[in-house]
Short mmCIF file of C-alpha atoms in Angstrom, two decimals:
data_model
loop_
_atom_site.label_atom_id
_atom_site.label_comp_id
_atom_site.label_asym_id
_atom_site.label_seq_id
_atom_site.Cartn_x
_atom_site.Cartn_y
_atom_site.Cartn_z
CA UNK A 594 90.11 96.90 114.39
CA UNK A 595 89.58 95.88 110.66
CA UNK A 596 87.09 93.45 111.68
CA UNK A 597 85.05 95.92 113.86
CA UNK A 598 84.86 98.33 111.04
CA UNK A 599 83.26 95.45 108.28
CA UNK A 600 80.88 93.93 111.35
CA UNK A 601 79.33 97.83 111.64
CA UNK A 602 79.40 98.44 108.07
CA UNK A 603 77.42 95.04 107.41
CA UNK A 604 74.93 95.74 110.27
CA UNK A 605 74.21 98.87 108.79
CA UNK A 606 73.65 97.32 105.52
CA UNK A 607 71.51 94.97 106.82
CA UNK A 608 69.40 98.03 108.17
CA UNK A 609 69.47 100.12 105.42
CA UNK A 610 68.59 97.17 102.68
CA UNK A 611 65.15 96.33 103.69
CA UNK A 612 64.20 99.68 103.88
CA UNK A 613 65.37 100.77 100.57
CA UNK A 614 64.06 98.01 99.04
CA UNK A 615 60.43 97.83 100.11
CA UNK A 616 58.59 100.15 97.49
CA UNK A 617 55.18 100.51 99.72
CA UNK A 618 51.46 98.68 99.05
CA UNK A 619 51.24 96.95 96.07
CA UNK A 620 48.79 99.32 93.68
CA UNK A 621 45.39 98.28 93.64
CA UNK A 622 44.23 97.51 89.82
CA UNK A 623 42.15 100.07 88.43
CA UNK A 624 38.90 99.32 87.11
CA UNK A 625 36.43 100.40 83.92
CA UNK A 626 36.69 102.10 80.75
CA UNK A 627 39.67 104.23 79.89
CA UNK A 628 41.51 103.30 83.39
CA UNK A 629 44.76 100.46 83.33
CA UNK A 630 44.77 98.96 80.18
CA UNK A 631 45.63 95.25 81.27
CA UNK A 632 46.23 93.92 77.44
CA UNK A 633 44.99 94.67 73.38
CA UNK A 634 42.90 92.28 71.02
CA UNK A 635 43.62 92.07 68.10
CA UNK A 636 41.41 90.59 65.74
CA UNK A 637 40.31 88.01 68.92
CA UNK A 638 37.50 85.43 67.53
CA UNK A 639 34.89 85.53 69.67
CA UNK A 640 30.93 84.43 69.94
CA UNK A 641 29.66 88.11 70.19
CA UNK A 642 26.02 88.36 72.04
CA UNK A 643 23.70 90.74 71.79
CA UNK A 644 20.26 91.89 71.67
CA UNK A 645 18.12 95.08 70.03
CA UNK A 646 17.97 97.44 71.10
CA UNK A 647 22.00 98.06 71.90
CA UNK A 648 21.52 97.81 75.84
CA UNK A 649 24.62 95.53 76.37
CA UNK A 650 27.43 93.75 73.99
CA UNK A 651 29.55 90.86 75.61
CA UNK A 652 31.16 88.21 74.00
CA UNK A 653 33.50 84.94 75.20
CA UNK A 654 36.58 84.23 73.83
CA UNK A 655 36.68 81.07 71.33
CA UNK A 656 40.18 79.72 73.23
CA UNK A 657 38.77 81.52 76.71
CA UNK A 658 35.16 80.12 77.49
CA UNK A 659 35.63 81.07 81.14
CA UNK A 660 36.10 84.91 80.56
CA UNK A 661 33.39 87.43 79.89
CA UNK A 662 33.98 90.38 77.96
CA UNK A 663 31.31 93.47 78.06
CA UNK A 664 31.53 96.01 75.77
CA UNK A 665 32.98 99.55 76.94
CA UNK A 666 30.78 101.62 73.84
CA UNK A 667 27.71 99.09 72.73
CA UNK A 668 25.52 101.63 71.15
CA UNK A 669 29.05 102.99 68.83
CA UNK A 670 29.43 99.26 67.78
CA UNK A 671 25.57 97.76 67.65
CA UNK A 672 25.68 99.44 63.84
CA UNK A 673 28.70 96.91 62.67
CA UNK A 674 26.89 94.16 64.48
CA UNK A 675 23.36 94.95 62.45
CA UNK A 676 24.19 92.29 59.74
CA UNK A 677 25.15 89.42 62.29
CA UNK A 678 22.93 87.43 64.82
CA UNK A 679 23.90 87.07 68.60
CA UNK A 680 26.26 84.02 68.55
CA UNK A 681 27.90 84.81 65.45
CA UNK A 682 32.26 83.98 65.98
CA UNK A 683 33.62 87.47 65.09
CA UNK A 684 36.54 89.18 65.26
CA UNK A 685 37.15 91.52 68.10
CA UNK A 686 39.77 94.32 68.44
CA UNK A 687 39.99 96.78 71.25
CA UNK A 688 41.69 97.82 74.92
CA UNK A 689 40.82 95.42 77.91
CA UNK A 690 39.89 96.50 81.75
CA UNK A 691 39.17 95.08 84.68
CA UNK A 692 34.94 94.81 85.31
CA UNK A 693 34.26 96.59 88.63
CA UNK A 694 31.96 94.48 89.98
CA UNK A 695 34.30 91.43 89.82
CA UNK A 696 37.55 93.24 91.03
CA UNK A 697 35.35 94.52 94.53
CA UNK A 698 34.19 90.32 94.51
CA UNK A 699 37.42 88.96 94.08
CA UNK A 700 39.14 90.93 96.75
CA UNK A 701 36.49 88.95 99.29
CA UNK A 702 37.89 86.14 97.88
CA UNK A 703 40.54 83.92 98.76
CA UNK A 704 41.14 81.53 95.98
CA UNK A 705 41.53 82.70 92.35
CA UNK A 706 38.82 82.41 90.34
CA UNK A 707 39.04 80.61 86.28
CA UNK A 708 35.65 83.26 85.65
CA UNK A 709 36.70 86.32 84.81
CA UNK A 710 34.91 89.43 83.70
CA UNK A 711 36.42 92.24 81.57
CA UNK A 712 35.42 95.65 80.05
CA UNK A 713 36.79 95.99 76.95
CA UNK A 714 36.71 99.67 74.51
CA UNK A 715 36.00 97.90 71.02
CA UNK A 716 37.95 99.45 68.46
CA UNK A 717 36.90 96.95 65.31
CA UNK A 718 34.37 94.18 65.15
CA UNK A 719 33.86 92.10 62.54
CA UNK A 720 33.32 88.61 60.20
CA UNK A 721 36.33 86.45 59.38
CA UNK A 722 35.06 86.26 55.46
CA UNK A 723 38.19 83.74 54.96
CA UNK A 724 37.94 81.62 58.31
CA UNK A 725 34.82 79.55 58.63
#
């Protein structure tokens, strides 16, 4: 009797478990400015390109050469940047998004790719006057 009352009591357990564990489709990551933050610079050196007038701002992390990272707000930063040439190693602060373009690529995509592109809101940019 004891025995027929744990064997139900564990089948229903193993019905109930699975569904009150499975928490639906994993979320698809947002993309662009002011969406999922995925992580903050702070003070990131970086070789920060760009041309006059302010039609686009990207740089590549010093430690990161395989990542691109496009400004979110070019023409509220291209003032700070007036002083440096397009190569410079600056300092970059700000939030980080996925690109679009690359998270609709990647999802066609079955191997991970070492090239990634980012969107990032820049908060500070500037020249390490201590570094070198």
């Amino acid at each position: 009797m004891r025995g027929k009352i744990i064997r139900k009591i564990l089948v229903v357990l193993i019905i109930i478990t699975p569904l009150i564990s499975y928490s639906g489709c994993k979320k698809q990551a947002k993309c662009g400015c002011g969406k999922d933050v995925l992580y903050t610079l702070t003070n990131q050196q970086a070789y920060v390109y760009f041309s006059e007038p302010a039609a686009g701002i990207t740089f590549t992390s010093v430690g990161d050469p395989y990542s691109t990272y496009n400004f979110c707000n070019p023409s509220e930063m291209f003032p700070k940047l007036k002083d440096y040439k397009s190569g410079d190693i600056l300092l970059v602060s700000g939030y980080v998004y996925w690109e679009c373009n690359f998270v609709y690529q990647s999802s066609n995509y079955q191997y991970q790719t070492y090239y990634k592109v980012y969107m990032v809101e820049v908060t500070d940019v500037y020249k390490n006057l201590y570094g070198k």
